[in-house]
PDB file of C-alpha atoms in Angstrom:
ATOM      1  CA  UNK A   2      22.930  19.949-190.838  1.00 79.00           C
ATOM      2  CA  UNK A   3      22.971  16.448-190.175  1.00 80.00           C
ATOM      3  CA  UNK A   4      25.714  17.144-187.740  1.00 81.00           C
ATOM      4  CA  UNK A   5      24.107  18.752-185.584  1.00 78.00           C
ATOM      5  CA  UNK A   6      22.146  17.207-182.471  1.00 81.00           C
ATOM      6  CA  UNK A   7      18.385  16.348-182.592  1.00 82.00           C
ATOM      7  CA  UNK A   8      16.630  19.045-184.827  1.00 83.00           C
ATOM      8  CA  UNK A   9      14.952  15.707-185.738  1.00 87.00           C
ATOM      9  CA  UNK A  10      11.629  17.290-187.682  1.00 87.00           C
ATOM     10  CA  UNK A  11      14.164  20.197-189.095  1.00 87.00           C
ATOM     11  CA  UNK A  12      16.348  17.796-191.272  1.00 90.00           C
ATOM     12  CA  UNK A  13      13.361  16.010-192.135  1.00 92.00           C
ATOM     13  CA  UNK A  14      11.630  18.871-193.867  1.00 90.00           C
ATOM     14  CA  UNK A  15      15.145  19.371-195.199  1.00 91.00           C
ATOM     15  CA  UNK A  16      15.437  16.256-196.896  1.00 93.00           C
ATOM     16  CA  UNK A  17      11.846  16.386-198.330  1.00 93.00           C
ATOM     17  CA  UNK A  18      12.691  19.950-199.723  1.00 92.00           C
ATOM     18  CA  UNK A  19      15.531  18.529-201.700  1.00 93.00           C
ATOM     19  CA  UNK A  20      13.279  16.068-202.701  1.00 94.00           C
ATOM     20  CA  UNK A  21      10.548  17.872-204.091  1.00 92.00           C
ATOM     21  CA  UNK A  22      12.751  20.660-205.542  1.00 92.00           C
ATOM     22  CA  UNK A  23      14.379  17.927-207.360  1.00 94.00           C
ATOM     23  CA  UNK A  24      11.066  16.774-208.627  1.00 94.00           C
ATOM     24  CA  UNK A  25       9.590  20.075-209.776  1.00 92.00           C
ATOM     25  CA  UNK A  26      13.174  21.389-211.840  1.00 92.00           C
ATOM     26  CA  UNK A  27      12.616  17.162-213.260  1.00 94.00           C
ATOM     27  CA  UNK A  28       8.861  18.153-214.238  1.00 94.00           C
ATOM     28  CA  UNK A  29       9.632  22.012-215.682  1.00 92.00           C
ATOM     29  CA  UNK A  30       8.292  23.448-212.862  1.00 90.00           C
ATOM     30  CA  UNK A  31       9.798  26.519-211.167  1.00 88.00           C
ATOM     31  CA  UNK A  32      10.243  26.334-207.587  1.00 85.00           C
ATOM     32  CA  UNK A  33      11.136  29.817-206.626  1.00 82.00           C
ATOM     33  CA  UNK A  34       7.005  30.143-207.332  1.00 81.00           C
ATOM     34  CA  UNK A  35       6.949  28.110-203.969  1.00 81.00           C
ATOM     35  CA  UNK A  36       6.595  29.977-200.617  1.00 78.00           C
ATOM     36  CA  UNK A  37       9.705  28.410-198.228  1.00 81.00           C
ATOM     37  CA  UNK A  38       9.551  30.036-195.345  1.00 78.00           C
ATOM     38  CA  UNK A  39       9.752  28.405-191.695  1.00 78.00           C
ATOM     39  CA  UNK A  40       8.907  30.215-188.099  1.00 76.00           C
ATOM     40  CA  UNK A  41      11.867  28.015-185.533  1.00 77.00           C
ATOM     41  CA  UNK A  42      10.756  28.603-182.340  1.00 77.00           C
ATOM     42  CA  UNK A  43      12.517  26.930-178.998  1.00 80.00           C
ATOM     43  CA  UNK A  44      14.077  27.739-176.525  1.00 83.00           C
ATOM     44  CA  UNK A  45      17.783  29.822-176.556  1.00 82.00           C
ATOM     45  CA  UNK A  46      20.085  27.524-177.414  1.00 84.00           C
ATOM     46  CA  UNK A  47      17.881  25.295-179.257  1.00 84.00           C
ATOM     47  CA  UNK A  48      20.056  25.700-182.531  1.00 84.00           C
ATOM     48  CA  UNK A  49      17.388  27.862-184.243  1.00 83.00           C
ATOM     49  CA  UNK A  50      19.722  30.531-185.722  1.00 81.00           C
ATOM     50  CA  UNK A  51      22.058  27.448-186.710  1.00 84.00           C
ATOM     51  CA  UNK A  52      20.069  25.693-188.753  1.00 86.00           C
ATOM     52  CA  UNK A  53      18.315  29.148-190.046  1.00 84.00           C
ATOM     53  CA  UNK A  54      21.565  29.517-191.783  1.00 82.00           C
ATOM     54  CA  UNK A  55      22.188  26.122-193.045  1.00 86.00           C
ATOM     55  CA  UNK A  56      18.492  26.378-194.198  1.00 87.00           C
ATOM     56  CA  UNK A  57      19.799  29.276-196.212  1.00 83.00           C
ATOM     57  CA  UNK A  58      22.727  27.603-197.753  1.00 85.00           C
ATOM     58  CA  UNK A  59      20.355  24.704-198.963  1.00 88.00           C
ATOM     59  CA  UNK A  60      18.170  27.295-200.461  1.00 87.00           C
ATOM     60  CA  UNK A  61      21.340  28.819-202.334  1.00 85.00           C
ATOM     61  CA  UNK A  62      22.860  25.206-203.752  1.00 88.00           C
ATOM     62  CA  UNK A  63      19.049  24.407-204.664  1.00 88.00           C
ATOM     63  CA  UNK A  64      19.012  27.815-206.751  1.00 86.00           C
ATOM     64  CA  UNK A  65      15.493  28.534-205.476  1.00 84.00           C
ATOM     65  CA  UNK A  66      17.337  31.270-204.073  1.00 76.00           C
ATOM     66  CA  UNK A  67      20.240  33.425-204.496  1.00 66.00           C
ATOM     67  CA  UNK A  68      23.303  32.015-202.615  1.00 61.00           C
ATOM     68  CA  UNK A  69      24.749  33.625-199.490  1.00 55.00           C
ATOM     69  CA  UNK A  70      21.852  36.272-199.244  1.00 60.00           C
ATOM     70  CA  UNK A  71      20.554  36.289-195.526  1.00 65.00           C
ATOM     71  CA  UNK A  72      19.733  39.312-193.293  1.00 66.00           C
ATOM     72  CA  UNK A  73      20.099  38.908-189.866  1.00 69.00           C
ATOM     73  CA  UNK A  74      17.021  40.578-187.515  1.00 69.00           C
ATOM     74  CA  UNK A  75      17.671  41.085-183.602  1.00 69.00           C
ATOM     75  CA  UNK A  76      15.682  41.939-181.141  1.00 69.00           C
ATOM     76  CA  UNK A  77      17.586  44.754-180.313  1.00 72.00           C
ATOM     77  CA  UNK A  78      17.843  46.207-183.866  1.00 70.00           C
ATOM     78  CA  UNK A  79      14.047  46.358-184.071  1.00 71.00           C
ATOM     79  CA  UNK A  80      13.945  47.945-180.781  1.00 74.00           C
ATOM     80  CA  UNK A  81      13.493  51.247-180.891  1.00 74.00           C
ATOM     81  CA  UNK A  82      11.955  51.315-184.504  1.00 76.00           C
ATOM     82  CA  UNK A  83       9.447  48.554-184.227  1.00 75.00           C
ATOM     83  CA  UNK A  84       7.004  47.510-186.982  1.00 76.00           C
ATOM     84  CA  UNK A  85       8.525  50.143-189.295  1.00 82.00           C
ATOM     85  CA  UNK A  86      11.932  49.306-188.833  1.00 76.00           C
ATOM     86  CA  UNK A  87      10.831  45.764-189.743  1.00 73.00           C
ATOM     87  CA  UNK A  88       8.762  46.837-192.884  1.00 78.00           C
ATOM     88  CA  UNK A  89      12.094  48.862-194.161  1.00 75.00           C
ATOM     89  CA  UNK A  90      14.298  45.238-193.962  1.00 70.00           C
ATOM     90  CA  UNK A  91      11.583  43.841-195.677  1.00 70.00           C
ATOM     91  CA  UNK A  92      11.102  45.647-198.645  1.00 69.00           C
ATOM     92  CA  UNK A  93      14.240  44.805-200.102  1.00 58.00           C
ATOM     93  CA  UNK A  94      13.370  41.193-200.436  1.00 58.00           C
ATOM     94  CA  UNK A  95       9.690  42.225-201.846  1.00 54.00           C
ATOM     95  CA  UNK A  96      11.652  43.182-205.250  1.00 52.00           C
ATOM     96  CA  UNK A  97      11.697  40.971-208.020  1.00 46.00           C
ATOM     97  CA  UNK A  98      14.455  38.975-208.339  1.00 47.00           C
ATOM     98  CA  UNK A  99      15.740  39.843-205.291  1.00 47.00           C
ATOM     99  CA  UNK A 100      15.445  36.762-203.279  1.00 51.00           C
ATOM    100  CA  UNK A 101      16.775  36.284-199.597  1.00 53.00           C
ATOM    101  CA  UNK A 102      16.439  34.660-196.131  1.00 53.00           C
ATOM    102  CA  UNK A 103      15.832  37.012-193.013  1.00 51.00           C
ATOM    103  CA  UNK A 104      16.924  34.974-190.024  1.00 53.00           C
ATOM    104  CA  UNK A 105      14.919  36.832-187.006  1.00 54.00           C
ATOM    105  CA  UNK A 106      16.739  36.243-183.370  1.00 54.00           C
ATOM    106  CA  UNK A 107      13.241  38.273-181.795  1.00 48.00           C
ATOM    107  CA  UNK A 108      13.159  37.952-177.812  1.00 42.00           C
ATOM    108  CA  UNK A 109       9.736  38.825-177.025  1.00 42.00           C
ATOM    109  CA  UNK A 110       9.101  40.829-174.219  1.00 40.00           C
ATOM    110  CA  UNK A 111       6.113  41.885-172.167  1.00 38.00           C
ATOM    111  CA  UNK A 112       5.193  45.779-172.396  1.00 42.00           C
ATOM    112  CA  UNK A 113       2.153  46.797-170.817  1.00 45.00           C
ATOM    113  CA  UNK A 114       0.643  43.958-170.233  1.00 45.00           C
ATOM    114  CA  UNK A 115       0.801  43.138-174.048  1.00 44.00           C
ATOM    115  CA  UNK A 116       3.414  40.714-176.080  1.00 40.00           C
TER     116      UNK A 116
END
């Protein structure tokens, strides 16, 4: 992460998750209790997807959750089945114990006049 170019405010909140993570395990607290998630949003090209990924392999050597485990979301896979094909990714990762990182790559586009 730190290799990469600018993401200035992204390795920040990086280095402050470590941080408190560090603190809570040192305290007894859990924190997989903790909500983590981000919304990146930039321009293409911005390294969004990048650091998604790194952001996942920090959350795997942290053990707040379990190592390697990211789905991948594109625009084009959600496509044609929307809302519900989104809802059907999601549900795996609503289980217990079954922690995970979706990494979304969502173009937006403009359909009737509507995002």
């Amino acid at each position: 992460l730190e290799g990469l170019v600018g993401l200035r405010e992204a390795k920040a909140h990086c280095r402050l998750l470590r941080d408190a993570v560090a603190l809570e395990k040192e305290r007894g607290d859990d924190p997989k209790l903790k909500s983590l998630s981000l919304v990146l949003t930039g321009s293409p090209g911005t390294g969004k997807t990048a650091f998604a990924l790194l952001y996942a392999r920090l959350l795997g050597e942290l053990e707040v959750l379990p190592s390697g485990r990211v789905v991948r979301v594109t625009g084009a896979q959600l496509q044609d089945g929307g809302v519900e094909a989104l809802e059907e990714v999601l549900k795996g990762f609503d289980e217990p114990g079954e922690g995970g990182l979706q990494v979304g790559d969502v173009v937006e586009a403009r359909r009737e006049g509507t995002w």
